[in-house]
Amino acid sequence: MNEIISYLPDKVAKFADFTLGGAGHSLKILDLKPESYLFGVDQDLNAIEASKKNLSHKTGRFELKHRSFSEAAESFSEQGLKFDFLLADLGFSSHQIDTANRGFSFLKDGPLDMRMNQEILLTAEQVVNQYSETELAKILYLYGEEKFSRKIAKAIVELRQKEPFKSTVILAECIKNALPKKQQYGRIHPATKTFQALRIEVNQELDELKKFLEFSINLLNVKGRIAIISFHSLEDRLVKKCFNEYENPCYCPKELPLCVCGLKPVIKKLHRKMIQAGVDEIEDNPRSRSAKLRIVEKI
């Protein structure tokens, strides 16, 4: 929060929060920038309802949209809207993690759901019980960077032949038992990477992020800023790559003494490296320890 606030532009007339959640960041911005107007977006209807309550004392200063952030970005682009600040806090929310029946956590027993938008059809239960062993292994390797992806996929397929998976806890136990003994105990739960991979597959998170990034910079006014918080390396790599391309769009061969393509930088980075939460914030909110913030300004 402190880092986001410190990098707000001096003037914020319109801003968009593409992952609204409970509107924590947005409320703070509305308080600090009394001239500002919020466009809040979330694909989780529960988050939209919670934000309506939390923002109720800001009547006339916001509008909320129940959409994925890529759909919202495309819609804003079609409408010709321009913003002074854009925020995307990727991943899933604390509310989603802590609500057992959403199926995001292996620490609480619940159904294998993992849908951020409850209106989409694909669930984690379908992925686990219907995907082939090869498909499962590929997803776990690509989206979870799980080096034991084949072992885990094989164990899942063998166990589901006896009884389909329906429980987060039972799936987590299967994953744990599939790993070598020395990998079953450590600081990070052995099911973490697999659950991440399943969640990304169900919600098509990386495709969503790619589409969002395609529109994001063009939605900014000159001197407008965009802040993106990611929580794992797959997301952060996409954000970093996109920002690098906008900052250095020239594709001329390096051996040429001068640029002939004519492409000029569109943004400048306000911080050369990713920003991470401070010690105090991590103590108050341990989940912030893996957050990676990148922020740029349109020029």
PDB file of C-alpha atoms in Angstrom:
ATOM      1  CA  MET A   1       0.000   0.000   0.000  1.00  0.00           C
ATOM      2  CA  ASN A   2       2.687   2.542   0.990  1.00  0.00           C
ATOM      3  CA  GLU A   3       4.625   1.957  -2.215  1.00  0.00           C
ATOM      4  CA  ILE A   4       1.503   2.315  -4.388  1.00  0.00           C
ATOM      5  CA  ILE A   5       0.551   5.580  -2.697  1.00  0.00           C
ATOM      6  CA  SER A   6       4.057   7.021  -2.952  1.00  0.00           C
ATOM      7  CA  TYR A   7       4.050   6.579  -6.744  1.00  0.00           C
ATOM      8  CA  LEU A   8       0.625   8.107  -7.443  1.00  0.00           C
ATOM      9  CA  PRO A   9       0.714  10.930 -10.023  1.00  0.00           C
ATOM     10  CA  ASP A  10       0.181  14.449  -8.666  1.00  0.00           C
ATOM     11  CA  LYS A  11      -3.110  14.647 -10.565  1.00  0.00           C
ATOM     12  CA  VAL A  12      -5.538  11.723 -10.559  1.00  0.00           C
ATOM     13  CA  ALA A  13      -8.842  12.538 -12.254  1.00  0.00           C
ATOM     14  CA  LYS A  14      -9.789   9.072 -13.466  1.00  0.00           C
ATOM     15  CA  PHE A  15      -8.195   5.856 -12.266  1.00  0.00           C
ATOM     16  CA  ALA A  16      -9.009   2.192 -12.752  1.00  0.00           C
ATOM     17  CA  ASP A  17      -8.494  -0.682 -10.345  1.00  0.00           C
ATOM     18  CA  PHE A  18      -8.679  -3.832 -12.461  1.00  0.00           C
ATOM     19  CA  THR A  19      -8.555  -6.242  -9.510  1.00  0.00           C
ATOM     20  CA  LEU A  20     -10.783  -4.439  -7.068  1.00  0.00           C
ATOM     21  CA  GLY A  21     -11.150  -7.051  -4.321  1.00  0.00           C
ATOM     22  CA  GLY A  22     -12.459  -5.276  -1.241  1.00  0.00           C
ATOM     23  CA  ALA A  23     -11.432  -1.859  -2.683  1.00  0.00           C
ATOM     24  CA  GLY A  24      -8.674  -1.354  -0.108  1.00  0.00           C
ATOM     25  CA  HIS A  25      -6.233   0.349  -2.489  1.00  0.00           C
ATOM     26  CA  SER A  26      -8.986   2.285  -4.247  1.00  0.00           C
ATOM     27  CA  LEU A  27     -10.477   3.662  -1.042  1.00  0.00           C
ATOM     28  CA  LYS A  28      -7.094   5.009  -0.027  1.00  0.00           C
ATOM     29  CA  ILE A  29      -6.653   6.694  -3.426  1.00  0.00           C
ATOM     30  CA  LEU A  30     -10.144   8.226  -3.286  1.00  0.00           C
ATOM     31  CA  ASP A  31      -9.319   9.623   0.157  1.00  0.00           C
ATOM     32  CA  LEU A  32      -5.957  11.054  -0.920  1.00  0.00           C
ATOM     33  CA  LYS A  33      -7.158  12.390  -4.272  1.00  0.00           C
ATOM     34  CA  PRO A  34     -10.553  14.060  -3.631  1.00  0.00           C
ATOM     35  CA  GLU A  35     -10.879  15.010  -7.319  1.00  0.00           C
ATOM     36  CA  SER A  36     -10.550  11.384  -8.457  1.00  0.00           C
ATOM     37  CA  TYR A  37     -13.152   9.028  -9.939  1.00  0.00           C
ATOM     38  CA  LEU A  38     -12.792   5.236  -9.759  1.00  0.00           C
ATOM     39  CA  PHE A  39     -13.558   2.628 -12.390  1.00  0.00           C
ATOM     40  CA  GLY A  40     -13.478  -0.601 -10.372  1.00  0.00           C
ATOM     41  CA  VAL A  41     -13.270  -4.013 -12.028  1.00  0.00           C
ATOM     42  CA  ASP A  42     -13.378  -7.544 -10.646  1.00  0.00           C
ATOM     43  CA  GLN A  43     -14.367 -10.896 -12.123  1.00  0.00           C
ATOM     44  CA  ASP A  44     -15.463 -12.164  -8.711  1.00  0.00           C
ATOM     45  CA  LEU A  45     -19.056 -11.081  -8.034  1.00  0.00           C
ATOM     46  CA  ASN A  46     -18.476 -11.461  -4.281  1.00  0.00           C
ATOM     47  CA  ALA A  47     -15.727  -8.847  -4.526  1.00  0.00           C
ATOM     48  CA  ILE A  48     -18.021  -6.471  -6.413  1.00  0.00           C
ATOM     49  CA  GLU A  49     -20.694  -6.803  -3.709  1.00  0.00           C
ATOM     50  CA  ALA A  50     -18.145  -6.293  -0.918  1.00  0.00           C
ATOM     51  CA  SER A  51     -16.730  -3.214  -2.667  1.00  0.00           C
ATOM     52  CA  LYS A  52     -20.199  -1.685  -3.050  1.00  0.00           C
ATOM     53  CA  LYS A  53     -20.537  -1.748   0.732  1.00  0.00           C
ATOM     54  CA  ASN A  54     -17.008  -0.506   1.385  1.00  0.00           C
ATOM     55  CA  LEU A  55     -17.409   2.347  -1.115  1.00  0.00           C
ATOM     56  CA  SER A  56     -20.969   3.301  -0.132  1.00  0.00           C
ATOM     57  CA  HIS A  57     -19.815   6.567   1.483  1.00  0.00           C
ATOM     58  CA  LYS A  58     -18.142   7.606  -1.809  1.00  0.00           C
ATOM     59  CA  THR A  59     -21.408   7.956  -3.757  1.00  0.00           C
ATOM     60  CA  GLY A  60     -20.954   9.571  -7.167  1.00  0.00           C
ATOM     61  CA  ARG A  61     -17.237   8.879  -7.300  1.00  0.00           C
ATOM     62  CA  PHE A  62     -17.119   5.336  -8.656  1.00  0.00           C
ATOM     63  CA  GLU A  63     -18.613   2.752 -10.979  1.00  0.00           C
ATOM     64  CA  LEU A  64     -18.051  -0.985 -10.736  1.00  0.00           C
ATOM     65  CA  LYS A  65     -17.904  -3.605 -13.472  1.00  0.00           C
ATOM     66  CA  HIS A  66     -18.163  -7.386 -13.101  1.00  0.00           C
ATOM     67  CA  ARG A  67     -15.675  -8.412 -15.791  1.00  0.00           C
ATOM     68  CA  SER A  68     -12.263  -9.944 -16.256  1.00  0.00           C
ATOM     69  CA  PHE A  69      -9.569  -7.301 -16.386  1.00  0.00           C
ATOM     70  CA  SER A  70      -8.726  -8.022 -20.027  1.00  0.00           C
ATOM     71  CA  GLU A  71     -12.393  -7.579 -21.048  1.00  0.00           C
ATOM     72  CA  ALA A  72     -12.602  -4.338 -19.072  1.00  0.00           C
ATOM     73  CA  ALA A  73      -9.371  -2.982 -20.578  1.00  0.00           C
ATOM     74  CA  GLU A  74     -10.626  -3.745 -24.093  1.00  0.00           C
ATOM     75  CA  SER A  75     -13.994  -2.110 -23.327  1.00  0.00           C
ATOM     76  CA  PHE A  76     -12.338   1.025 -21.921  1.00  0.00           C
ATOM     77  CA  SER A  77     -10.160   1.198 -25.042  1.00  0.00           C
ATOM     78  CA  GLU A  78     -13.200   0.957 -27.332  1.00  0.00           C
ATOM     79  CA  GLN A  79     -14.885   3.757 -25.371  1.00  0.00           C
ATOM     80  CA  GLY A  80     -11.807   5.960 -25.745  1.00  0.00           C
ATOM     81  CA  LEU A  81     -11.377   6.337 -21.988  1.00  0.00           C
ATOM     82  CA  LYS A  82      -8.056   7.636 -20.681  1.00  0.00           C
ATOM     83  CA  PHE A  83      -6.747   7.338 -17.130  1.00  0.00           C
ATOM     84  CA  ASP A  84      -4.151   8.950 -14.902  1.00  0.00           C
ATOM     85  CA  PHE A  85      -3.525   5.774 -12.932  1.00  0.00           C
ATOM     86  CA  LEU A  86      -4.088   2.060 -13.495  1.00  0.00           C
ATOM     87  CA  LEU A  87      -3.682  -0.646 -10.877  1.00  0.00           C
ATOM     88  CA  ALA A  88      -3.687  -4.431 -11.235  1.00  0.00           C
ATOM     89  CA  ASP A  89      -3.046  -6.570  -8.150  1.00  0.00           C
ATOM     90  CA  LEU A  90      -2.757 -10.033  -9.690  1.00  0.00           C
ATOM     91  CA  GLY A  91      -3.427 -13.453  -8.214  1.00  0.00           C
ATOM     92  CA  PHE A  92      -6.195 -14.349  -5.818  1.00  0.00           C
ATOM     93  CA  SER A  93      -7.417 -12.419  -2.813  1.00  0.00           C
ATOM     94  CA  SER A  94      -7.169 -13.199   0.879  1.00  0.00           C
ATOM     95  CA  HIS A  95     -10.952 -13.562   0.953  1.00  0.00           C
ATOM     96  CA  GLN A  96     -10.788 -16.212  -1.779  1.00  0.00           C
ATOM     97  CA  ILE A  97      -8.011 -18.086   0.020  1.00  0.00           C
ATOM     98  CA  ASP A  98      -9.822 -17.987   3.352  1.00  0.00           C
ATOM     99  CA  THR A  99     -13.193 -19.112   1.980  1.00  0.00           C
ATOM    100  CA  ALA A 100     -13.014 -22.911   2.031  1.00  0.00           C
ATOM    101  CA  ASN A 101     -15.843 -23.532  -0.435  1.00  0.00           C
ATOM    102  CA  ARG A 102     -13.993 -21.614  -3.168  1.00  0.00           C
ATOM    103  CA  GLY A 103     -11.402 -24.389  -3.237  1.00  0.00           C
ATOM    104  CA  PHE A 104      -8.267 -22.240  -3.555  1.00  0.00           C
ATOM    105  CA  SER A 105      -6.519 -23.486  -0.416  1.00  0.00           C
ATOM    106  CA  PHE A 106      -5.166 -26.897   0.495  1.00  0.00           C
ATOM    107  CA  LEU A 107      -5.120 -25.851   4.160  1.00  0.00           C
ATOM    108  CA  LYS A 108      -8.919 -25.961   4.415  1.00  0.00           C
ATOM    109  CA  ASP A 109     -11.061 -28.774   3.076  1.00  0.00           C
ATOM    110  CA  GLY A 110     -13.338 -27.683   0.293  1.00  0.00           C
ATOM    111  CA  PRO A 111     -14.527 -28.529  -3.209  1.00  0.00           C
ATOM    112  CA  LEU A 112     -12.047 -28.413  -6.089  1.00  0.00           C
ATOM    113  CA  ASP A 113     -13.402 -25.231  -7.627  1.00  0.00           C
ATOM    114  CA  MET A 114     -10.767 -22.440  -7.933  1.00  0.00           C
ATOM    115  CA  ARG A 115     -12.872 -20.248 -10.231  1.00  0.00           C
ATOM    116  CA  MET A 116     -12.368 -16.529  -9.675  1.00  0.00           C
ATOM    117  CA  ASN A 117     -15.453 -15.912 -11.771  1.00  0.00           C
ATOM    118  CA  GLN A 118     -18.137 -18.348 -10.648  1.00  0.00           C
ATOM    119  CA  GLU A 119     -19.882 -18.001 -14.015  1.00  0.00           C
ATOM    120  CA  ILE A 120     -17.175 -19.796 -16.021  1.00  0.00           C
ATOM    121  CA  LEU A 121     -17.682 -23.520 -16.574  1.00  0.00           C
ATOM    122  CA  LEU A 122     -14.252 -25.088 -16.050  1.00  0.00           C
ATOM    123  CA  THR A 123     -13.359 -26.068 -12.459  1.00  0.00           C
ATOM    124  CA  ALA A 124     -10.258 -27.575 -10.892  1.00  0.00           C
ATOM    125  CA  GLU A 125     -12.260 -30.772 -10.278  1.00  0.00           C
ATOM    126  CA  GLN A 126     -12.740 -31.190 -14.020  1.00  0.00           C
ATOM    127  CA  VAL A 127      -9.065 -30.540 -14.737  1.00  0.00           C
ATOM    128  CA  VAL A 128      -7.886 -33.035 -12.127  1.00  0.00           C
ATOM    129  CA  ASN A 129     -10.359 -35.758 -13.063  1.00  0.00           C
ATOM    130  CA  GLN A 130     -10.623 -35.369 -16.838  1.00  0.00           C
ATOM    131  CA  TYR A 131      -7.273 -34.173 -18.195  1.00  0.00           C
ATOM    132  CA  SER A 132      -4.885 -36.855 -19.413  1.00  0.00           C
ATOM    133  CA  GLU A 133      -1.700 -37.642 -17.491  1.00  0.00           C
ATOM    134  CA  THR A 134       0.338 -35.897 -20.191  1.00  0.00           C
ATOM    135  CA  GLU A 135      -1.859 -32.784 -20.072  1.00  0.00           C
ATOM    136  CA  LEU A 136      -1.694 -32.635 -16.274  1.00  0.00           C
ATOM    137  CA  ALA A 137       2.090 -32.988 -16.253  1.00  0.00           C
ATOM    138  CA  LYS A 138       2.412 -30.213 -18.836  1.00  0.00           C
ATOM    139  CA  ILE A 139       0.199 -27.823 -16.849  1.00  0.00           C
ATOM    140  CA  LEU A 140       2.049 -28.505 -13.587  1.00  0.00           C
ATOM    141  CA  TYR A 141       5.410 -27.954 -15.271  1.00  0.00           C
ATOM    142  CA  LEU A 142       4.488 -24.822 -17.239  1.00  0.00           C
ATOM    143  CA  TYR A 143       2.207 -23.075 -14.750  1.00  0.00           C
ATOM    144  CA  GLY A 144       3.590 -24.388 -11.467  1.00  0.00           C
ATOM    145  CA  GLU A 145       7.245 -24.800 -12.466  1.00  0.00           C
ATOM    146  CA  GLU A 146       6.940 -28.110 -10.626  1.00  0.00           C
ATOM    147  CA  LYS A 147       9.979 -30.328 -11.285  1.00  0.00           C
ATOM    148  CA  PHE A 148       8.078 -33.402 -10.066  1.00  0.00           C
ATOM    149  CA  SER A 149       5.186 -32.739 -12.456  1.00  0.00           C
ATOM    150  CA  ARG A 150       5.261 -36.215 -14.030  1.00  0.00           C
ATOM    151  CA  LYS A 151       5.297 -38.010 -10.692  1.00  0.00           C
ATOM    152  CA  ILE A 152       2.386 -35.934  -9.418  1.00  0.00           C
ATOM    153  CA  ALA A 153       0.352 -36.352 -12.623  1.00  0.00           C
ATOM    154  CA  LYS A 154       0.905 -40.121 -12.534  1.00  0.00           C
ATOM    155  CA  ALA A 155      -0.197 -40.312  -8.883  1.00  0.00           C
ATOM    156  CA  ILE A 156      -3.328 -38.243  -9.579  1.00  0.00           C
ATOM    157  CA  VAL A 157      -4.374 -40.412 -12.526  1.00  0.00           C
ATOM    158  CA  GLU A 158      -3.805 -43.640 -10.564  1.00  0.00           C
ATOM    159  CA  LEU A 159      -5.792 -42.469  -7.537  1.00  0.00           C
ATOM    160  CA  ARG A 160      -8.692 -40.989  -9.507  1.00  0.00           C
ATOM    161  CA  GLN A 161      -9.317 -44.383 -11.118  1.00  0.00           C
ATOM    162  CA  LYS A 162     -10.437 -45.616  -7.695  1.00  0.00           C
ATOM    163  CA  GLU A 163     -12.496 -42.536  -6.875  1.00  0.00           C
ATOM    164  CA  PRO A 164     -12.701 -39.088  -8.520  1.00  0.00           C
ATOM    165  CA  PHE A 165     -11.098 -36.189  -6.635  1.00  0.00           C
ATOM    166  CA  LYS A 166     -13.544 -33.798  -5.006  1.00  0.00           C
ATOM    167  CA  SER A 167     -11.642 -32.512  -1.957  1.00  0.00           C
ATOM    168  CA  THR A 168      -8.771 -30.025  -1.774  1.00  0.00           C
ATOM    169  CA  VAL A 169      -7.276 -31.807   1.248  1.00  0.00           C
ATOM    170  CA  ILE A 170      -7.352 -35.247  -0.409  1.00  0.00           C
ATOM    171  CA  LEU A 171      -5.696 -33.843  -3.547  1.00  0.00           C
ATOM    172  CA  ALA A 172      -3.024 -32.121  -1.442  1.00  0.00           C
ATOM    173  CA  GLU A 173      -2.299 -35.406   0.365  1.00  0.00           C
ATOM    174  CA  CYS A 174      -1.990 -37.235  -2.966  1.00  0.00           C
ATOM    175  CA  ILE A 175       0.492 -34.628  -4.199  1.00  0.00           C
ATOM    176  CA  LYS A 176       2.531 -34.842  -1.021  1.00  0.00           C
ATOM    177  CA  ASN A 177       2.711 -38.633  -1.163  1.00  0.00           C
ATOM    178  CA  ALA A 178       3.842 -38.526  -4.810  1.00  0.00           C
ATOM    179  CA  LEU A 179       7.014 -36.635  -3.902  1.00  0.00           C
ATOM    180  CA  PRO A 180      10.278 -38.098  -2.573  1.00  0.00           C
ATOM    181  CA  LYS A 181      10.309 -38.222   1.240  1.00  0.00           C
ATOM    182  CA  LYS A 182      12.816 -35.393   1.624  1.00  0.00           C
ATOM    183  CA  GLN A 183      10.581 -33.123  -0.503  1.00  0.00           C
ATOM    184  CA  GLN A 184       7.467 -33.741   1.590  1.00  0.00           C
ATOM    185  CA  TYR A 185       8.471 -31.502   4.451  1.00  0.00           C
ATOM    186  CA  GLY A 186       9.736 -27.948   4.162  1.00  0.00           C
ATOM    187  CA  ARG A 187       8.882 -24.296   4.549  1.00  0.00           C
ATOM    188  CA  ILE A 188       6.601 -24.410   1.492  1.00  0.00           C
ATOM    189  CA  HIS A 189       3.765 -26.956   1.359  1.00  0.00           C
ATOM    190  CA  PRO A 190       4.454 -29.607  -1.317  1.00  0.00           C
ATOM    191  CA  ALA A 191       1.069 -28.941  -2.967  1.00  0.00           C
ATOM    192  CA  THR A 192       1.697 -25.198  -3.451  1.00  0.00           C
ATOM    193  CA  LYS A 193       2.999 -25.322  -7.018  1.00  0.00           C
ATOM    194  CA  THR A 194       0.358 -27.792  -8.196  1.00  0.00           C
ATOM    195  CA  PHE A 195      -2.485 -25.706  -6.765  1.00  0.00           C
ATOM    196  CA  GLN A 196      -1.014 -22.625  -8.421  1.00  0.00           C
ATOM    197  CA  ALA A 197      -0.883 -24.433 -11.768  1.00  0.00           C
ATOM    198  CA  LEU A 198      -4.476 -25.652 -11.492  1.00  0.00           C
ATOM    199  CA  ARG A 199      -5.706 -22.181 -10.575  1.00  0.00           C
ATOM    200  CA  ILE A 200      -3.895 -20.618 -13.548  1.00  0.00           C
ATOM    201  CA  GLU A 201      -5.353 -23.230 -15.909  1.00  0.00           C
ATOM    202  CA  VAL A 202      -8.905 -22.824 -14.614  1.00  0.00           C
ATOM    203  CA  ASN A 203      -8.849 -19.027 -14.836  1.00  0.00           C
ATOM    204  CA  GLN A 204      -6.544 -18.732 -17.869  1.00  0.00           C
ATOM    205  CA  GLU A 205      -4.600 -16.184 -15.845  1.00  0.00           C
ATOM    206  CA  LEU A 206      -1.564 -15.787 -18.089  1.00  0.00           C
ATOM    207  CA  ASP A 207      -3.669 -15.283 -21.220  1.00  0.00           C
ATOM    208  CA  GLU A 208      -5.737 -12.737 -19.293  1.00  0.00           C
ATOM    209  CA  LEU A 209      -2.600 -10.862 -18.281  1.00  0.00           C
ATOM    210  CA  LYS A 210      -1.199 -10.856 -21.834  1.00  0.00           C
ATOM    211  CA  LYS A 211      -4.455  -9.394 -23.197  1.00  0.00           C
ATOM    212  CA  PHE A 212      -4.591  -6.810 -20.417  1.00  0.00           C
ATOM    213  CA  LEU A 213      -1.016  -5.701 -21.112  1.00  0.00           C
ATOM    214  CA  GLU A 214      -1.835  -5.219 -24.805  1.00  0.00           C
ATOM    215  CA  PHE A 215      -4.321  -2.466 -23.920  1.00  0.00           C
ATOM    216  CA  SER A 216      -2.927  -1.057 -20.684  1.00  0.00           C
ATOM    217  CA  ILE A 217      -0.373   1.549 -21.810  1.00  0.00           C
ATOM    218  CA  ASN A 218      -2.700   2.992 -24.461  1.00  0.00           C
ATOM    219  CA  LEU A 219      -5.297   3.623 -21.744  1.00  0.00           C
ATOM    220  CA  LEU A 220      -2.987   6.088 -20.000  1.00  0.00           C
ATOM    221  CA  ASN A 221      -2.836   9.847 -20.368  1.00  0.00           C
ATOM    222  CA  VAL A 222       0.621  11.339 -20.822  1.00  0.00           C
ATOM    223  CA  LYS A 223       2.274  11.327 -17.383  1.00  0.00           C
ATOM    224  CA  GLY A 224      -0.220   8.647 -16.363  1.00  0.00           C
ATOM    225  CA  ARG A 225       1.129   5.673 -14.450  1.00  0.00           C
ATOM    226  CA  ILE A 226       0.427   1.969 -14.245  1.00  0.00           C
ATOM    227  CA  ALA A 227       1.265  -0.222 -11.252  1.00  0.00           C
ATOM    228  CA  ILE A 228       1.143  -4.011 -11.460  1.00  0.00           C
ATOM    229  CA  ILE A 229       1.616  -6.297  -8.470  1.00  0.00           C
ATOM    230  CA  SER A 230       2.434  -9.929  -9.252  1.00  0.00           C
ATOM    231  CA  PHE A 231       2.985 -12.862  -6.915  1.00  0.00           C
ATOM    232  CA  HIS A 232       4.948 -15.409  -8.916  1.00  0.00           C
ATOM    233  CA  SER A 233       7.674 -15.396 -11.539  1.00  0.00           C
ATOM    234  CA  LEU A 234       5.421 -16.348 -14.477  1.00  0.00           C
ATOM    235  CA  GLU A 235       3.350 -13.181 -14.077  1.00  0.00           C
ATOM    236  CA  ASP A 236       6.320 -10.978 -13.262  1.00  0.00           C
ATOM    237  CA  ARG A 237       8.218 -12.116 -16.371  1.00  0.00           C
ATOM    238  CA  LEU A 238       5.292 -11.127 -18.609  1.00  0.00           C
ATOM    239  CA  VAL A 239       5.004  -7.706 -16.964  1.00  0.00           C
ATOM    240  CA  LYS A 240       8.762  -7.110 -17.108  1.00  0.00           C
ATOM    241  CA  LYS A 241       8.934  -8.156 -20.785  1.00  0.00           C
ATOM    242  CA  CYS A 242       6.028  -5.880 -21.725  1.00  0.00           C
ATOM    243  CA  PHE A 243       7.470  -2.853 -19.923  1.00  0.00           C
ATOM    244  CA  ASN A 244      10.916  -3.475 -21.453  1.00  0.00           C
ATOM    245  CA  GLU A 245       9.403  -3.523 -24.947  1.00  0.00           C
ATOM    246  CA  TYR A 246       7.523  -0.266 -24.369  1.00  0.00           C
ATOM    247  CA  GLU A 247      10.646   1.363 -22.937  1.00  0.00           C
ATOM    248  CA  ASN A 248      12.934   0.078 -25.715  1.00  0.00           C
ATOM    249  CA  PRO A 249      10.734  -0.540 -28.770  1.00  0.00           C
ATOM    250  CA  CYS A 250      13.553  -0.137 -31.339  1.00  0.00           C
ATOM    251  CA  TYR A 251      14.110  -3.367 -33.261  1.00  0.00           C
ATOM    252  CA  CYS A 252      17.045  -2.193 -35.403  1.00  0.00           C
ATOM    253  CA  PRO A 253      20.066  -4.534 -35.536  1.00  0.00           C
ATOM    254  CA  LYS A 254      22.598  -3.607 -32.878  1.00  0.00           C
ATOM    255  CA  GLU A 255      25.354  -3.196 -35.459  1.00  0.00           C
ATOM    256  CA  LEU A 256      23.552  -0.204 -37.035  1.00  0.00           C
ATOM    257  CA  PRO A 257      25.033   3.101 -35.805  1.00  0.00           C
ATOM    258  CA  LEU A 258      21.600   4.823 -35.840  1.00  0.00           C
ATOM    259  CA  CYS A 259      17.991   3.800 -35.331  1.00  0.00           C
ATOM    260  CA  VAL A 260      16.105   3.576 -38.639  1.00  0.00           C
ATOM    261  CA  CYS A 261      12.849   1.982 -37.426  1.00  0.00           C
ATOM    262  CA  GLY A 262      11.752   5.272 -35.859  1.00  0.00           C
ATOM    263  CA  LEU A 263      10.158   3.692 -32.796  1.00  0.00           C
ATOM    264  CA  LYS A 264      10.548   5.784 -29.662  1.00  0.00           C
ATOM    265  CA  PRO A 265      10.118   4.890 -25.982  1.00  0.00           C
ATOM    266  CA  VAL A 266       6.505   5.049 -24.806  1.00  0.00           C
ATOM    267  CA  ILE A 267       7.140   4.740 -21.077  1.00  0.00           C
ATOM    268  CA  LYS A 268       9.818   5.265 -18.488  1.00  0.00           C
ATOM    269  CA  LYS A 269      10.344   3.073 -15.450  1.00  0.00           C
ATOM    270  CA  LEU A 270      10.019   4.876 -12.144  1.00  0.00           C
ATOM    271  CA  HIS A 271      12.012   2.181 -10.404  1.00  0.00           C
ATOM    272  CA  ARG A 272      14.621   0.154 -12.257  1.00  0.00           C
ATOM    273  CA  LYS A 273      13.980  -3.037 -10.323  1.00  0.00           C
ATOM    274  CA  MET A 274      10.824  -4.542  -8.912  1.00  0.00           C
ATOM    275  CA  ILE A 275       9.678  -3.134  -5.573  1.00  0.00           C
ATOM    276  CA  GLN A 276       8.902  -5.461  -2.676  1.00  0.00           C
ATOM    277  CA  ALA A 277       6.996  -4.947   0.543  1.00  0.00           C
ATOM    278  CA  GLY A 278       8.827  -3.483   3.498  1.00  0.00           C
ATOM    279  CA  VAL A 279       9.605  -5.344   6.706  1.00  0.00           C
ATOM    280  CA  ASP A 280       6.751  -3.692   8.631  1.00  0.00           C
ATOM    281  CA  GLU A 281       4.154  -4.598   6.000  1.00  0.00           C
ATOM    282  CA  ILE A 282       5.357  -8.196   5.834  1.00  0.00           C
ATOM    283  CA  GLU A 283       5.044  -8.458   9.617  1.00  0.00           C
ATOM    284  CA  ASP A 284       1.465  -7.127   9.455  1.00  0.00           C
ATOM    285  CA  ASN A 285       0.569  -9.138   6.331  1.00  0.00           C
ATOM    286  CA  PRO A 286       2.850 -12.157   5.725  1.00  0.00           C
ATOM    287  CA  ARG A 287       1.204 -12.813   2.333  1.00  0.00           C
ATOM    288  CA  SER A 288       2.768  -9.601   1.016  1.00  0.00           C
ATOM    289  CA  ARG A 289       6.239 -11.151   1.204  1.00  0.00           C
ATOM    290  CA  SER A 290       5.985 -12.567  -2.321  1.00  0.00           C
ATOM    291  CA  ALA A 291       4.469  -9.439  -3.910  1.00  0.00           C
ATOM    292  CA  LYS A 292       6.452  -7.824  -6.725  1.00  0.00           C
ATOM    293  CA  LEU A 293       5.500  -4.294  -7.803  1.00  0.00           C
ATOM    294  CA  ARG A 294       6.510  -2.745 -11.124  1.00  0.00           C
ATOM    295  CA  ILE A 295       5.441   0.795 -12.001  1.00  0.00           C
ATOM    296  CA  VAL A 296       5.975   2.911 -15.112  1.00  0.00           C
ATOM    297  CA  GLU A 297       4.940   6.317 -16.463  1.00  0.00           C
ATOM    298  CA  LYS A 298       3.733   7.117 -19.976  1.00  0.00           C
ATOM    299  CA  ILE A 299       5.840   9.736 -21.775  1.00  0.00           C
TER     300      ILE A 299
END
